[in-house]
CSV table of C-alpha atoms and ligand atoms in Angstrom, one decimal:
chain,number,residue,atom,x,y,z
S,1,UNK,CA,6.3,1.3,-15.1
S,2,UNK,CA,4.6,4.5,-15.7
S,3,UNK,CA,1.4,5.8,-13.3
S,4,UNK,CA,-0.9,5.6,-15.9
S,5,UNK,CA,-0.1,2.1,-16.3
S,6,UNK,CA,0.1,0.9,-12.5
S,7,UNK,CA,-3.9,2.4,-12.4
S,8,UNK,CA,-4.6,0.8,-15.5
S,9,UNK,CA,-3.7,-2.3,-14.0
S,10,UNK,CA,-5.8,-1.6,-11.2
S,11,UNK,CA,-8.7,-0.8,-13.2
S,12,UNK,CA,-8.6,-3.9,-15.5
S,13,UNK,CA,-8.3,-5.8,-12.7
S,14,UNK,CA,-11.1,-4.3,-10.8
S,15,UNK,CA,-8.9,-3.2,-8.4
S,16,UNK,CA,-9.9,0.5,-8.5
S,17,UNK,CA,-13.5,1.7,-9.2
S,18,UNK,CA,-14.5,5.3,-9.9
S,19,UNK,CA,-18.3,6.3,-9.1
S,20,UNK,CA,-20.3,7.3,-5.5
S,21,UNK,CA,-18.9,4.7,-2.3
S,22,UNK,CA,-19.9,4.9,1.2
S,23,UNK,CA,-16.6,4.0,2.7
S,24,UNK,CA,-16.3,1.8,6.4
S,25,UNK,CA,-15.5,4.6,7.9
S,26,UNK,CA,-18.9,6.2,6.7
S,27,UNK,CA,-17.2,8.7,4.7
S,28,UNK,CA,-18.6,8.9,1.3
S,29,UNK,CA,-15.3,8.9,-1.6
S,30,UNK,CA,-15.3,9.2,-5.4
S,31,UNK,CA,-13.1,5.8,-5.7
S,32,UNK,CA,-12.6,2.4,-4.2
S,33,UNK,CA,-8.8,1.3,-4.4
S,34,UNK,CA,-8.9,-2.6,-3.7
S,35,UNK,CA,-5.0,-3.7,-4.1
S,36,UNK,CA,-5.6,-7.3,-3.4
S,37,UNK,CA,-7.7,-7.4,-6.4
S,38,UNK,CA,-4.9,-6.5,-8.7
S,39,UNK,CA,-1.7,-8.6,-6.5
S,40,UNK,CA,-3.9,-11.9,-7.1
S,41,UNK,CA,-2.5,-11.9,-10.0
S,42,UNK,CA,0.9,-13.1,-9.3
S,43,UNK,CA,2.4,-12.1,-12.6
S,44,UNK,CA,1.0,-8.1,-11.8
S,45,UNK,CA,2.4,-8.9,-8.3
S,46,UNK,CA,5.9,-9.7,-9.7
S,47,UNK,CA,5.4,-6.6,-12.3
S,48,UNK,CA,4.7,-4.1,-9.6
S,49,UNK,CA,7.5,-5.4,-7.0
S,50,UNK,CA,10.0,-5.0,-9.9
S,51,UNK,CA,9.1,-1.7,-10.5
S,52,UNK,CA,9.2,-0.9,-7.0
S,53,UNK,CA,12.2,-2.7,-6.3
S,54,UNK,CA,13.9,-0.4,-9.1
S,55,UNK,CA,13.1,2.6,-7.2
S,56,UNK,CA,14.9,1.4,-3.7
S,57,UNK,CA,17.5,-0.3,-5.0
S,58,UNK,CA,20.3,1.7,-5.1
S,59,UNK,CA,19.6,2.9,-0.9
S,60,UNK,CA,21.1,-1.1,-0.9
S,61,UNK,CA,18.4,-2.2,1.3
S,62,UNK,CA,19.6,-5.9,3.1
S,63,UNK,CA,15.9,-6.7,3.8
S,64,UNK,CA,11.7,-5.6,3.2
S,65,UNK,CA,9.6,-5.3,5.8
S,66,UNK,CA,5.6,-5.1,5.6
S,67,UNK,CA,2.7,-4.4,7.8
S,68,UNK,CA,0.4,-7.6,7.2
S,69,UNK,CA,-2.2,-8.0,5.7
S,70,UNK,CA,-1.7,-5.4,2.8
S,71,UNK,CA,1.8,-5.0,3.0
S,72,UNK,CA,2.5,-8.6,2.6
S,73,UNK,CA,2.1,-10.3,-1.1
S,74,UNK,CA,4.1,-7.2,-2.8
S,75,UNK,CA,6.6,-6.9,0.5
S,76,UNK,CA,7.7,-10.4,-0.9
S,77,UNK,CA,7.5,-9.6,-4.7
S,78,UNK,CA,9.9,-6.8,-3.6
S,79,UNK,CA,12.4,-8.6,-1.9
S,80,UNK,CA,12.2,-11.2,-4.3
S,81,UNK,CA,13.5,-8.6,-7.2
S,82,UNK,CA,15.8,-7.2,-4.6
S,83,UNK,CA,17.1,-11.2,-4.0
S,84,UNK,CA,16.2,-9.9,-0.2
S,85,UNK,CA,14.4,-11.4,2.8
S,86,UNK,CA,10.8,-9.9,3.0
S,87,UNK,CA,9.3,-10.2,6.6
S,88,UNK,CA,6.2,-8.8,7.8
S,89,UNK,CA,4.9,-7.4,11.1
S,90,UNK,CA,1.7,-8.2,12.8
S,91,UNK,CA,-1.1,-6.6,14.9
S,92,UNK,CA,-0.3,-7.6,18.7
S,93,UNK,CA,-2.5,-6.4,21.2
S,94,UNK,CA,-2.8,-3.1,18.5
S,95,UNK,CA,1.2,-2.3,18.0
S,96,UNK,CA,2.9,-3.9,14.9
S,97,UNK,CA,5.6,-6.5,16.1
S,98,UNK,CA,7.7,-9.1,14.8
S,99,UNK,CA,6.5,-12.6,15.4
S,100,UNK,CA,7.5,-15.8,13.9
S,101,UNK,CA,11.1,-15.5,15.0
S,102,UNK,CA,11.4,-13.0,12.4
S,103,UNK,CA,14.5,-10.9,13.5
S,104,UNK,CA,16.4,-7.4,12.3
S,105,UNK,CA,20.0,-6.6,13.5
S,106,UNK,CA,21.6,-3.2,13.7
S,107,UNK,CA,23.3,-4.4,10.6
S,108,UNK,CA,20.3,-4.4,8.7
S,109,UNK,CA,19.1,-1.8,6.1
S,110,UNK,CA,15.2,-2.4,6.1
S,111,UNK,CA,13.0,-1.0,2.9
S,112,UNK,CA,9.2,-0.5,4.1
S,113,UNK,CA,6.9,-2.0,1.2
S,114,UNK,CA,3.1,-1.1,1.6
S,115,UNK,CA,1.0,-1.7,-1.4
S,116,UNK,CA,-1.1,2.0,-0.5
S,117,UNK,CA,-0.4,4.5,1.7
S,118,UNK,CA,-3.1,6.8,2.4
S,119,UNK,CA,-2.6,8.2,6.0
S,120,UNK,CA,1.0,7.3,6.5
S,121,UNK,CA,0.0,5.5,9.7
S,122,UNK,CA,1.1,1.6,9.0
S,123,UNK,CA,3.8,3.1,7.3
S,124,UNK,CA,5.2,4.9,10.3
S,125,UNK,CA,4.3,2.2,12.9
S,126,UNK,CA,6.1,-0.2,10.9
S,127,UNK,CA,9.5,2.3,10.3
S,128,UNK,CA,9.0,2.4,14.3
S,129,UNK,CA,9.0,-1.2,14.8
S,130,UNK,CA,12.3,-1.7,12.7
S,131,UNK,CA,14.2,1.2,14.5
S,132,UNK,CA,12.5,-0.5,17.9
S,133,UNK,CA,14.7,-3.4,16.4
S,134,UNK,CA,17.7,-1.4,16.0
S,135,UNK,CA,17.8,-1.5,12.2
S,136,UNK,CA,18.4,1.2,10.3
S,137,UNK,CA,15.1,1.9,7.8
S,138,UNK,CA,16.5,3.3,4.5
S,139,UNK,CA,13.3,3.8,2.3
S,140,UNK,CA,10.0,3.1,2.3
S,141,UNK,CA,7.5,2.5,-0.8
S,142,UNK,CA,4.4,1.7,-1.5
S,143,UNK,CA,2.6,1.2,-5.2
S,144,UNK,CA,0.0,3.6,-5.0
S,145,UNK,CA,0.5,7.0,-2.5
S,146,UNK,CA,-3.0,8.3,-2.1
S,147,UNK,CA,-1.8,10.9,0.2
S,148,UNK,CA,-0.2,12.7,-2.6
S,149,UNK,CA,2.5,14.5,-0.7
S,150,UNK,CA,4.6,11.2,0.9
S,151,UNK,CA,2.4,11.3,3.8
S,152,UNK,CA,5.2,12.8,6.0
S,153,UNK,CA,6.9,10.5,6.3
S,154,UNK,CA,10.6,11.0,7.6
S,155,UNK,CA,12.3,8.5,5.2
S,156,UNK,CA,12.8,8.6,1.5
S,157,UNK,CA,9.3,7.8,0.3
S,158,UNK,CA,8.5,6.4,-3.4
S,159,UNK,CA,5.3,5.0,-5.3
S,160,UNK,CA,4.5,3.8,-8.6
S,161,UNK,CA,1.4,6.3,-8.8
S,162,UNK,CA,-0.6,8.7,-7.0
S,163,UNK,CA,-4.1,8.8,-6.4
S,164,UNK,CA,-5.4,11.2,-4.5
S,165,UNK,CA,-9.3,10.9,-4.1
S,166,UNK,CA,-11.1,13.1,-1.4
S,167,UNK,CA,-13.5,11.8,0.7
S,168,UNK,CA,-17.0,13.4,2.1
S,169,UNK,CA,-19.0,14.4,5.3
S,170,UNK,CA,-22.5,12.4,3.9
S,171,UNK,CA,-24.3,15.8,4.5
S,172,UNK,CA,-21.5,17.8,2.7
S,173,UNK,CA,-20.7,15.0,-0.4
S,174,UNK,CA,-21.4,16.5,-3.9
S,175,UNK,CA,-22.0,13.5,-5.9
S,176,UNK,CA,-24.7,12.9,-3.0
S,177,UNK,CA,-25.8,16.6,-3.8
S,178,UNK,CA,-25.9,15.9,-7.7
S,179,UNK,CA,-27.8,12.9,-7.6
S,180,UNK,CA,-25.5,10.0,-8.1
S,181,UNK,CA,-26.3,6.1,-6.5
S,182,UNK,CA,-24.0,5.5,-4.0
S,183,UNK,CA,-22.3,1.8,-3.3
S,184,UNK,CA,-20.9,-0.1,-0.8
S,185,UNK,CA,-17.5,-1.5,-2.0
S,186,UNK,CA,-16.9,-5.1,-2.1
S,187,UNK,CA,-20.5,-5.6,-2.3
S,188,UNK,CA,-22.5,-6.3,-6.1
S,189,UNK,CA,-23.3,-4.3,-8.6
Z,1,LIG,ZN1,-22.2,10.8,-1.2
């Protein structure tokens, strides 16, 4: 699957809107990326975790682990292609952990699935938690890097598409400057 096609999955499925948003951060941003939008779909879902599947494949990854909430529905599409267990870590008390009973050995080869990485940060809390599990993390991917350099991370990183989009002081935002409505995402249009 080509990056022109992943984002043209997003954008017919209202998953990513172009235009003037006032992000919850109150940052101001040219683009709303919305991923859950486009993995309600379970067929896209499936499409995407191929895809990404394809690109991990041959580090022979024993098991996918994702940061919940985001990482979760395409963790599992993943490691569904990969005919892997998928398991996700939780928020506990702030630090991603394993709950559930879910367990990694040092035997384990663990690919990180996010569905889009923008700071790195879940990304690197969750390689942390695997390694604090004595597995071994052997990739990481996400479908859309909006870092657009990996996000330093210190694993092999891979994405379907990047999608870099800068984001604004509101007294230093251009699209404020030239005049253009600006939009809270999620909310109507
Ligand atoms: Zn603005």
């Amino acid at each position: 699957m080509d990056a022109a096609s992943v984002l043209d999955l997003f954008r017919s499925s209202g998953a990513l809107h172009e235009g003037h948003f006032r992000l919850s951060s109150g940052l101001h941003s040219g683009a709303y990326l919305q991923s859950a939008l486009v993995l309600q779909h379970p067929a896209h879902a499936e499409r995407l975790g191929r895809a990404l599947a394809d690109l991990v494949r041959d580090a022979r990854p024993t098991v996918v682990l994702s940061p919940a909430l985001g990482g979760l529905i395409i963790g599992h599409e993943v490691g569904r292609a990969l005919g892997v267990r998928a398991i996700f870590a939780e928020r506990v008390d702030g630090i991603l952990t394993l709950r559930r009973g879910f367990s990694l050995s040092a035997g384990d080869r663990v690919v990180v699935v996010e569905d889009v990485v923008t700071t790195g940060l879940s990304t690197r809390e969750t390689i942390a938690c695997a390694a604090a599990a004595g597995a071994t993390v052997v990739a990481a991917c996400a479908i859309v890097d909006r870092s657009g350099n990996g996000a330093g991370l210190t694993v092999p990183f891979h994405s379907l598409a990047q999608y870099v989009v800068e984001s604004y002081q509101p007294d230093a935002c251009p699209l404020c400057a030239a005049g253009e409505p600006i939009v809270k995402p999620g909310s109507r249009k």
